[in-house]
């Protein structure tokens, strides 16, 4: 507690003016013992000069002095400094200046000199509190002014990239930070099924979107996804993420700001983020009205390419953590797509099955290896951690709007048809069809490959397990189809995807 008080006190600088050196000496002992940053002078003129040239937060001065009294010193000071907090020391209460003078000179308090200075220390403590509050208020006021100045600029009609850059540059004026980025969805001006992310960064994040994607780690993605999904600010160690919410209460992106000390600025950043979101939403609407069709198509093709690049970049990140998962994920993607084709699903849905298959277990990326690779039975606490992976995966993929439609597949791939699965205990057709397909493919591949906790089952046994699970774990319709499309022709399929079986498997 004491340490904390000293820490706060030493941020503020106190000047003591008294023509008796003895008073300055004893005050210096008391003030330094209480952790204050202190300077003392005996000459009123010198004090005025010091205040003119240096920054002080608080002046403690004697009233009766030569050649001029304390009230005259203050009168001169107030001509050029109306912010300094002033406490007056009087020899005796009858010798204090009249109340009108104290008020007129904006002196915040006075007390009598005595040997113990207790009353003075209390006055200083309360003065420091007021000064601190004043600083916060001033910072907030300045910040709001900055926002007011910045807003018209970010509303100017210009390409989205320019707006994003302005938003980031303006932030730097009221937050002590060098590294930041903004990631927004280019909704509205693209074909409906295609959303993509537009990126702009400064400082360390001044990179192309491709470079940025390759430095995105799943932990950061999970935080971004969490901010997007919950529409709430996320505080990380040394950084903060603000969701950008449009007027329809939809998340259209995030701002990430790196800074070690953001406490006072959080509220300002929140206000600014709201302004930024409105400006962007406005700009998107405008570009929707103005962009010609062929331009739309060209953008669509370019974005489609970024989408595929991003999948590849993310996949590399996942594989870097655990190369064993990729064979399994590829096969889940393959089987699921096969079932999707048998169901005559659209090309978009088949793509989702492939991507969902590849990323269904991405939420395990931050799970500790000793739990993932444990060969004994998991205890309840460990099982609870494992059970978080669908939701964590959903958050990771929510970081990038382009993965929006894959999120439900990842989130619900461990739901059971009878409602006893997780994370939401959805039942029957409440579980999205594509997630029900993934669930069967995932279980089938788990059974037909060796795991560190058990050997693989033969095909007959696997078929039996699937049939047993129909109606409880699995959708019976999907199991029927899976047996026909995959299990019955497994030898040929296995030959076709034999490359995926060359890697050791790890679930
Ligand atoms: Fe899983």
Coordinates of C-alpha atoms and ligand atoms in Angstrom, one line a residue:
X1 CA 0.0 0.0 0.0
X2 CA 2.8 2.3 1.0
X3 CA 4.8 1.5 -2.1
X4 CA 1.8 2.3 -4.2
X5 CA 1.3 5.7 -2.6
X6 CA 5.0 6.5 -3.2
X7 CA 4.7 5.5 -6.8
X8 CA 1.8 7.8 -7.3
X9 CA 3.3 10.7 -5.3
X10 CA 6.6 10.8 -7.1
X11 CA 4.9 11.4 -10.5
X12 CA 4.0 14.9 -9.2
X13 CA 6.5 17.7 -8.6
X14 CA 6.2 20.0 -5.6
X15 CA 8.0 23.3 -5.1
X16 CA 8.3 24.7 -1.6
X17 CA 9.0 28.5 -1.1
X18 CA 9.9 29.8 2.3
X19 CA 12.3 32.4 3.3
X20 CA 13.4 30.4 6.3
X21 CA 15.8 27.7 5.2
X22 CA 15.0 25.7 8.4
X23 CA 11.4 25.3 7.2
X24 CA 12.5 24.1 3.8
X25 CA 14.9 21.6 5.4
X26 CA 12.3 20.1 7.7
X27 CA 9.7 20.0 5.0
X28 CA 12.1 18.3 2.6
X29 CA 12.5 15.5 5.2
X30 CA 8.8 15.0 5.6
X31 CA 8.0 15.2 1.9
X32 CA 10.7 12.9 0.8
X33 CA 9.8 10.4 3.5
X34 CA 6.3 10.4 2.0
X35 CA 7.6 9.8 -1.4
X36 CA 7.1 13.2 -3.0
X37 CA 9.3 14.7 -5.7
X38 CA 10.4 17.9 -4.1
X39 CA 12.4 21.1 -4.8
X40 CA 12.8 24.0 -2.3
X41 CA 13.8 27.7 -2.7
X42 CA 14.0 30.6 -0.3
X43 CA 13.7 33.5 -2.8
X44 CA 10.2 34.5 -4.1
X45 CA 11.7 35.8 -7.3
X46 CA 13.6 32.6 -7.9
X47 CA 10.4 30.6 -7.3
X48 CA 8.5 32.6 -9.9
X49 CA 11.3 32.1 -12.4
X50 CA 11.4 28.4 -11.7
X51 CA 7.7 28.0 -12.2
X52 CA 8.0 30.0 -15.4
X53 CA 10.7 27.6 -16.8
X54 CA 9.9 24.2 -15.2
X55 CA 6.8 22.1 -14.7
X56 CA 5.5 21.9 -11.1
X57 CA 2.1 20.4 -10.0
X58 CA 2.0 22.0 -6.6
X59 CA 3.4 25.0 -4.9
X60 CA 3.6 25.3 -1.1
X61 CA 4.5 28.8 0.0
X62 CA 4.9 30.9 3.1
X63 CA 2.7 33.8 3.5
X64 CA 4.9 36.2 5.4
X65 CA 8.1 36.7 3.4
X66 CA 10.4 39.4 2.3
X67 CA 10.8 41.2 -0.1
X68 CA 7.2 40.3 -1.0
X69 CA 4.5 38.4 0.7
X70 CA 3.0 35.1 -0.5
X71 CA -0.2 36.6 -1.9
X72 CA 1.9 39.0 -4.1
X73 CA 4.0 36.0 -5.4
X74 CA 0.8 34.2 -6.3
X75 CA -0.6 37.3 -8.0
X76 CA 2.4 37.4 -10.3
X77 CA 2.3 33.6 -10.9
X78 CA -1.3 33.7 -11.8
X79 CA -0.5 36.1 -14.7
X80 CA 1.1 33.3 -16.6
X81 CA 0.0 30.1 -14.8
X82 CA -3.6 29.4 -13.8
X83 CA -3.2 25.7 -13.5
X84 CA -0.7 25.4 -10.6
X85 CA -2.2 24.0 -7.4
X86 CA -1.2 26.3 -4.5
X87 CA -1.2 25.7 -0.7
X88 CA -0.3 28.6 1.6
X89 CA 1.6 28.2 4.9
X90 CA 0.8 30.7 7.6
X91 CA 2.7 31.3 10.8
X92 CA -0.5 31.8 12.8
X93 CA -4.1 31.8 11.8
X94 CA -4.5 35.5 12.5
X95 CA -1.8 36.1 10.0
X96 CA -3.6 34.4 7.1
X97 CA -4.7 36.7 4.2
X98 CA -8.5 37.4 4.0
X99 CA -10.7 34.8 2.4
X100 CA -11.5 37.1 -0.5
X101 CA -7.8 37.2 -1.4
X102 CA -7.4 33.5 -1.2
X103 CA -10.4 33.0 -3.5
X104 CA -9.4 35.7 -5.9
X105 CA -5.9 34.2 -6.3
X106 CA -7.2 30.7 -6.7
X107 CA -5.3 29.4 -3.7
X108 CA -6.6 25.9 -3.0
X109 CA -5.9 25.7 0.7
X110 CA -3.8 27.0 3.7
X111 CA -2.6 25.7 6.9
X112 CA -0.6 26.8 9.9
X113 CA 3.0 25.8 10.3
X114 CA 3.7 23.5 13.1
X115 CA 6.4 21.0 13.9
X116 CA 4.7 17.8 12.8
X117 CA 3.2 18.9 9.4
X118 CA 0.4 16.4 9.8
X119 CA -2.2 18.8 8.6
X120 CA 0.0 19.8 5.6
X121 CA 0.6 16.2 4.6
X122 CA -3.2 15.6 4.5
X123 CA -3.7 18.7 2.5
X124 CA -1.0 17.6 0.0
X125 CA -2.5 14.2 -0.3
X126 CA -5.9 15.6 -1.2
X127 CA -4.2 18.1 -3.5
X128 CA -2.4 15.3 -5.4
X129 CA -5.7 13.5 -5.7
X130 CA -7.4 16.5 -7.2
X131 CA -4.4 17.1 -9.6
X132 CA -4.6 13.5 -10.7
X133 CA -8.3 13.9 -11.4
X134 CA -7.7 17.1 -13.3
X135 CA -5.1 15.4 -15.4
X136 CA -7.5 12.6 -16.3
X137 CA -10.2 15.1 -17.1
X138 CA -7.9 17.2 -19.3
X139 CA -6.6 14.1 -21.1
X140 CA -10.1 13.0 -21.8
X141 CA -11.1 16.5 -23.0
X142 CA -8.1 16.7 -25.3
X143 CA -8.8 13.2 -26.5
X144 CA -12.4 14.1 -27.3
X145 CA -11.2 17.2 -29.1
X146 CA -8.8 15.0 -31.2
X147 CA -11.7 12.7 -32.0
X148 CA -13.8 15.6 -33.1
X149 CA -11.0 16.9 -35.3
X150 CA -10.4 13.4 -36.7
X151 CA -13.9 12.4 -37.5
X152 CA -14.5 14.7 -40.5
X153 CA -11.3 13.5 -42.0
X154 CA -12.2 9.8 -41.7
X155 CA -15.6 10.6 -43.2
X156 CA -14.1 12.2 -46.3
X157 CA -14.9 10.2 -49.4
X158 CA -11.9 8.3 -50.4
X159 CA -10.9 4.7 -51.1
X160 CA -11.4 2.4 -48.1
X161 CA -7.7 1.9 -47.7
X162 CA -7.2 5.7 -47.2
X163 CA -9.9 5.7 -44.6
X164 CA -8.4 2.8 -42.7
X165 CA -5.0 4.5 -42.7
X166 CA -6.5 7.8 -41.5
X167 CA -8.3 5.9 -38.7
X168 CA -5.0 4.4 -37.5
X169 CA -2.9 7.6 -37.9
X170 CA -5.5 9.6 -35.9
X171 CA -5.5 7.0 -33.0
X172 CA -1.8 7.6 -32.5
X173 CA -2.4 11.2 -31.5
X174 CA -4.3 10.3 -28.4
X175 CA -2.9 6.9 -27.5
X176 CA 0.7 6.2 -26.6
X177 CA 1.2 3.4 -29.1
X178 CA 3.2 2.8 -32.3
X179 CA 1.8 -0.6 -33.4
X180 CA -1.8 -1.0 -34.5
X181 CA -3.9 -2.6 -37.2
X182 CA -7.4 -2.6 -38.5
X183 CA -9.1 -5.5 -40.1
X184 CA -12.5 -4.9 -41.6
X185 CA -15.0 -6.9 -43.7
X186 CA -15.6 -5.6 -47.2
X187 CA -19.4 -6.3 -46.8
X188 CA -21.9 -4.8 -49.1
X189 CA -20.0 -4.2 -52.3
X190 CA -19.3 -7.9 -53.1
X191 CA -21.4 -10.8 -54.1
X192 CA -23.4 -12.0 -51.2
X193 CA -21.6 -15.3 -50.6
X194 CA -18.2 -13.7 -50.5
X195 CA -17.0 -11.6 -47.7
X196 CA -13.4 -10.7 -47.3
X197 CA -11.1 -8.9 -45.0
X198 CA -9.3 -5.7 -45.7
X199 CA -6.3 -5.0 -43.7
X200 CA -4.2 -1.9 -42.8
X201 CA -1.4 -1.8 -40.2
X202 CA 1.1 0.7 -38.9
X203 CA 4.4 0.3 -37.0
X204 CA 5.2 -3.4 -36.8
X205 CA 2.1 -4.2 -38.7
X206 CA 2.8 -2.1 -41.7
X207 CA 2.6 -5.1 -44.0
X208 CA 0.7 -6.5 -47.0
X209 CA -2.3 -8.6 -46.1
X210 CA -0.5 -11.7 -47.2
X211 CA 2.5 -11.0 -44.9
X212 CA 0.0 -10.1 -42.1
X213 CA -1.9 -13.4 -42.5
X214 CA 1.3 -15.4 -42.2
X215 CA 2.2 -13.6 -38.9
X216 CA -1.3 -14.1 -37.4
X217 CA -1.1 -16.6 -34.7
X218 CA -4.1 -18.6 -33.5
X219 CA -4.0 -17.1 -30.0
X220 CA -4.4 -13.6 -31.5
X221 CA -7.0 -14.9 -33.9
X222 CA -9.0 -16.4 -31.0
X223 CA -9.0 -13.0 -29.2
X224 CA -10.0 -11.2 -32.4
X225 CA -12.8 -13.7 -33.0
X226 CA -13.9 -13.4 -29.4
X227 CA -14.1 -9.6 -29.7
X228 CA -16.1 -9.9 -33.0
X229 CA -18.5 -12.6 -31.7
X230 CA -19.2 -11.1 -28.3
X231 CA -19.0 -7.5 -29.6
X232 CA -16.9 -6.6 -26.6
X233 CA -13.5 -5.1 -26.1
X234 CA -10.8 -7.7 -25.4
X235 CA -7.9 -6.7 -23.2
X236 CA -4.7 -8.7 -23.8
X237 CA -1.3 -8.4 -22.2
X238 CA 0.0 -5.1 -23.7
X239 CA -2.7 -4.7 -26.3
X240 CA -6.4 -4.2 -26.7
X241 CA -8.9 -5.2 -29.4
X242 CA -12.0 -3.1 -30.1
X243 CA -14.9 -4.5 -32.3
X244 CA -16.2 -2.2 -34.9
X245 CA -20.0 -2.3 -34.8
X246 CA -22.1 -0.7 -37.5
X247 CA -25.6 0.9 -37.1
X248 CA -27.3 -2.5 -37.5
X249 CA -25.3 -3.8 -34.5
X250 CA -23.2 -6.1 -36.7
X251 CA -19.5 -6.5 -36.3
X252 CA -17.7 -5.2 -39.4
X253 CA -14.2 -5.5 -38.1
X254 CA -11.8 -4.8 -35.3
X255 CA -9.0 -2.4 -34.3
X256 CA -6.0 -3.8 -32.5
X257 CA -3.8 -1.4 -30.6
X258 CA -0.6 -2.3 -28.9
X259 CA 0.3 -0.3 -25.7
X260 CA 1.4 -1.1 -22.3
X261 CA -0.6 1.5 -20.5
X262 CA -4.1 2.0 -21.9
X263 CA -6.2 2.3 -18.7
X264 CA -7.1 6.0 -19.1
X265 CA -7.5 5.8 -22.8
X266 CA -9.9 2.8 -23.0
X267 CA -13.1 4.9 -22.9
X268 CA -11.7 7.3 -25.5
X269 CA -10.7 4.5 -27.8
X270 CA -14.2 3.0 -27.4
X271 CA -15.8 6.3 -28.5
X272 CA -13.3 6.6 -31.4
X273 CA -13.9 3.0 -32.5
X274 CA -17.6 3.7 -32.7
X275 CA -16.9 6.7 -34.9
X276 CA -14.6 4.7 -37.1
X277 CA -17.2 2.0 -37.5
X278 CA -19.8 4.5 -38.6
X279 CA -17.4 6.1 -41.1
X280 CA -16.5 2.8 -42.6
X281 CA -20.0 1.6 -42.8
X282 CA -20.9 4.9 -44.6
X283 CA -18.0 4.4 -47.0
X284 CA -19.1 0.9 -47.8
X285 CA -22.6 2.1 -48.6
X286 CA -21.2 4.8 -50.8
X287 CA -19.0 2.4 -52.7
X288 CA -21.9 0.1 -53.1
X289 CA -23.8 2.8 -54.9
X290 CA -20.9 3.9 -57.0
X291 CA -19.0 0.8 -58.0
X292 CA -19.7 -0.5 -61.4
X293 CA -20.4 -4.2 -62.1
X294 CA -17.2 -5.1 -63.9
X295 CA -15.2 -3.6 -61.0
X296 CA -17.2 -5.8 -58.6
X297 CA -16.3 -8.9 -60.6
X298 CA -12.7 -8.0 -60.7
X299 CA -12.6 -7.4 -56.9
X300 CA -14.4 -10.7 -56.4
X301 CA -11.8 -12.6 -58.3
X302 CA -9.0 -10.9 -56.5
X303 CA -10.6 -11.6 -53.1
X304 CA -11.3 -15.2 -54.0
X305 CA -7.5 -15.5 -54.5
X306 CA -6.8 -13.9 -51.1
X307 CA -9.3 -16.3 -49.5
X308 CA -7.5 -19.4 -50.9
X309 CA -4.1 -17.9 -49.9
X310 CA -5.4 -17.3 -46.4
X311 CA -6.6 -20.9 -46.0
X312 CA -3.1 -22.0 -47.0
X313 CA -1.4 -19.6 -44.6
X314 CA -3.6 -20.6 -41.7
X315 CA -3.1 -24.3 -42.6
X316 CA 0.6 -23.8 -42.5
X317 CA 0.3 -22.2 -39.0
X318 CA -1.8 -25.1 -37.8
X319 CA 0.5 -27.7 -39.3
X320 CA 3.6 -26.0 -37.8
X321 CA 2.1 -26.7 -34.4
X322 CA 1.2 -30.3 -35.1
X323 CA 2.0 -32.0 -38.4
X324 CA 0.1 -35.1 -37.4
X325 CA -3.3 -33.5 -37.7
X326 CA -3.1 -32.7 -41.4
X327 CA -3.6 -36.3 -42.6
X328 CA -6.7 -36.7 -40.5
X329 CA -8.1 -33.2 -41.4
X330 CA -7.6 -33.9 -45.1
X331 CA -9.4 -37.2 -44.9
X332 CA -12.3 -35.7 -42.9
X333 CA -12.5 -33.0 -45.6
X334 CA -12.5 -35.7 -48.4
X335 CA -15.1 -38.0 -46.8
X336 CA -17.4 -35.1 -46.0
X337 CA -17.2 -33.7 -49.5
X338 CA -18.1 -37.2 -50.8
X339 CA -21.2 -37.3 -48.7
X340 CA -22.1 -33.7 -49.8
X341 CA -21.9 -34.7 -53.4
X342 CA -24.1 -37.7 -52.8
X343 CA -26.6 -35.2 -51.3
X344 CA -26.4 -33.0 -54.3
X345 CA -25.2 -30.0 -52.3
X346 CA -24.2 -26.8 -54.0
X347 CA -20.6 -26.0 -54.9
X348 CA -20.5 -23.5 -52.0
X349 CA -21.6 -26.1 -49.5
X350 CA -19.1 -28.6 -50.8
X351 CA -16.3 -26.0 -50.4
X352 CA -17.5 -25.4 -46.9
X353 CA -17.3 -29.1 -46.1
X354 CA -13.7 -29.2 -47.4
X355 CA -12.7 -26.1 -45.4
X356 CA -14.6 -27.3 -42.3
X357 CA -12.9 -30.6 -42.6
X358 CA -9.4 -29.0 -42.7
X359 CA -10.1 -26.7 -39.8
X360 CA -12.5 -28.7 -37.6
X361 CA -10.0 -29.2 -34.8
X362 CA -8.1 -25.9 -35.2
X363 CA -9.4 -25.0 -31.6
X364 CA -6.9 -27.6 -30.3
X365 CA -4.0 -25.5 -31.4
X366 CA -3.7 -23.8 -28.0
X367 CA -4.4 -27.0 -26.0
X368 CA -1.3 -28.3 -24.1
X369 CA 0.5 -31.2 -25.9
X370 CA 0.6 -33.3 -22.7
X371 CA -3.3 -33.4 -22.8
X372 CA -3.5 -34.0 -26.5
X373 CA -1.0 -36.8 -26.5
X374 CA -2.0 -38.5 -23.3
X375 CA -2.3 -42.2 -23.8
X376 CA -4.1 -42.9 -20.5
X377 CA -7.7 -42.0 -19.9
X378 CA -8.2 -38.3 -19.5
X379 CA -9.4 -37.0 -16.1
X380 CA -12.5 -34.8 -15.9
X381 CA -10.5 -31.5 -15.8
X382 CA -8.5 -32.6 -18.9
X383 CA -11.6 -33.7 -20.7
X384 CA -13.2 -30.3 -20.0
X385 CA -10.3 -28.6 -21.6
X386 CA -10.5 -30.8 -24.7
X387 CA -14.2 -30.1 -24.9
X388 CA -13.4 -26.4 -25.3
X389 CA -11.9 -26.9 -28.8
X390 CA -15.1 -26.5 -30.9
X391 CA -15.8 -23.1 -29.4
X392 CA -12.2 -22.0 -29.5
X393 CA -12.0 -23.1 -33.1
X394 CA -15.2 -21.1 -33.8
X395 CA -13.6 -18.0 -32.2
X396 CA -10.3 -18.4 -34.2
X397 CA -12.2 -18.6 -37.5
X398 CA -14.5 -15.7 -36.5
X399 CA -11.4 -13.5 -36.6
X400 CA -11.7 -13.4 -40.4
X401 CA -15.0 -12.7 -41.9
X402 CA -14.2 -14.8 -44.9
X403 CA -14.6 -17.9 -42.7
X404 CA -17.9 -16.8 -41.4
X405 CA -19.8 -19.7 -42.9
X406 CA -17.4 -22.3 -41.8
X407 CA -17.8 -21.3 -38.1
X408 CA -21.0 -23.4 -37.5
X409 CA -19.3 -26.6 -38.9
X410 CA -16.4 -26.2 -36.5
X411 CA -18.5 -25.2 -33.6
X412 CA -21.0 -28.1 -33.8
X413 CA -18.9 -31.0 -35.0
X414 CA -19.1 -32.7 -31.6
X415 CA -22.8 -32.3 -31.1
X416 CA -24.8 -35.6 -30.9
X417 CA -28.0 -36.3 -32.7
X418 CA -29.7 -37.2 -29.5
X419 CA -28.7 -33.9 -27.8
X420 CA -26.0 -35.3 -25.5
X421 CA -23.0 -33.7 -27.3
X422 CA -21.2 -30.4 -26.8
X423 CA -20.9 -27.4 -26.7
X424 CA -24.6 -26.5 -26.9
X425 CA -26.3 -29.9 -26.7
X426 CA -28.2 -29.3 -29.9
X427 CA -30.5 -32.0 -31.0
X428 CA -31.4 -33.6 -34.4
X429 CA -31.8 -31.1 -37.1
X430 CA -30.9 -28.2 -34.8
X431 CA -27.4 -29.3 -35.7
X432 CA -26.5 -27.8 -39.1
X433 CA -26.5 -30.5 -41.8
X434 CA -22.8 -29.9 -42.7
X435 CA -21.8 -30.3 -39.1
X436 CA -23.7 -33.6 -38.9
X437 CA -21.7 -34.8 -42.0
X438 CA -18.4 -33.7 -40.4
X439 CA -19.2 -35.6 -37.2
X440 CA -19.6 -39.0 -39.0
X441 CA -16.4 -38.4 -41.1
X442 CA -14.4 -37.4 -38.1
X443 CA -15.5 -40.5 -36.1
X444 CA -15.0 -42.8 -39.1
X445 CA -11.4 -41.6 -39.6
X446 CA -10.7 -41.8 -35.9
X447 CA -11.8 -45.4 -35.8
X448 CA -10.0 -46.5 -38.9
X449 CA -6.6 -45.1 -38.0
X450 CA -4.2 -45.9 -35.1
X451 CA -4.3 -43.5 -32.2
X452 CA -1.8 -43.3 -29.3
X453 CA -4.5 -44.5 -26.9
X454 CA -5.8 -47.5 -29.0
X455 CA -5.3 -49.4 -32.2
X456 CA -7.5 -49.0 -35.3
X457 CA -10.6 -51.0 -35.7
X458 CA -11.2 -53.2 -38.7
X459 CA -13.7 -52.1 -41.3
X460 CA -16.5 -54.6 -40.2
X461 CA -16.2 -53.3 -36.6
X462 CA -16.1 -49.7 -37.7
X463 CA -19.3 -50.3 -39.7
X464 CA -21.0 -51.8 -36.7
X465 CA -20.0 -48.8 -34.5
X466 CA -21.4 -46.3 -37.0
X467 CA -24.7 -48.3 -37.2
X468 CA -24.8 -48.5 -33.4
X469 CA -24.3 -44.7 -33.2
X470 CA -27.1 -43.9 -35.7
X471 CA -29.8 -42.0 -33.9
X472 CA -27.7 -41.4 -30.8
X473 CA -24.3 -39.9 -31.9
X474 CA -25.1 -39.6 -35.6
X475 CA -27.8 -38.6 -38.0
X476 CA -29.1 -42.0 -39.2
X477 CA -29.6 -40.6 -42.7
X478 CA -25.9 -39.6 -42.9
X479 CA -24.8 -42.9 -41.5
X480 CA -26.7 -44.8 -44.3
X481 CA -25.2 -42.6 -46.9
X482 CA -21.7 -42.9 -45.4
X483 CA -21.8 -46.7 -45.4
X484 CA -22.9 -46.7 -49.0
X485 CA -20.5 -44.0 -50.3
X486 CA -17.4 -44.6 -48.1
X487 CA -17.5 -47.8 -46.1
X488 CA -18.6 -50.1 -48.9
X489 CA -15.9 -48.8 -51.2
X490 CA -13.3 -48.1 -48.7
X491 CA -10.4 -50.1 -50.3
X492 CA -10.6 -48.0 -53.5
X493 CA -11.0 -44.8 -51.6
X494 CA -8.1 -45.7 -49.4
X495 CA -6.0 -46.2 -52.5
X496 CA -7.0 -42.9 -53.9
X497 CA -6.1 -40.9 -50.8
X498 CA -3.1 -43.1 -49.7
X499 CA -0.8 -40.0 -49.5
X500 CA -2.8 -38.8 -46.5
X501 CA -2.1 -42.0 -44.6
X502 CA 1.7 -41.7 -44.8
X503 CA 1.8 -39.2 -41.9
X504 CA 1.5 -40.5 -38.3
X505 CA -1.9 -39.7 -36.9
X506 CA -2.8 -37.6 -34.0
X507 CA -6.3 -36.7 -33.1
Ligands
LIG1 FE1 -12.9 -32.3 -32.8

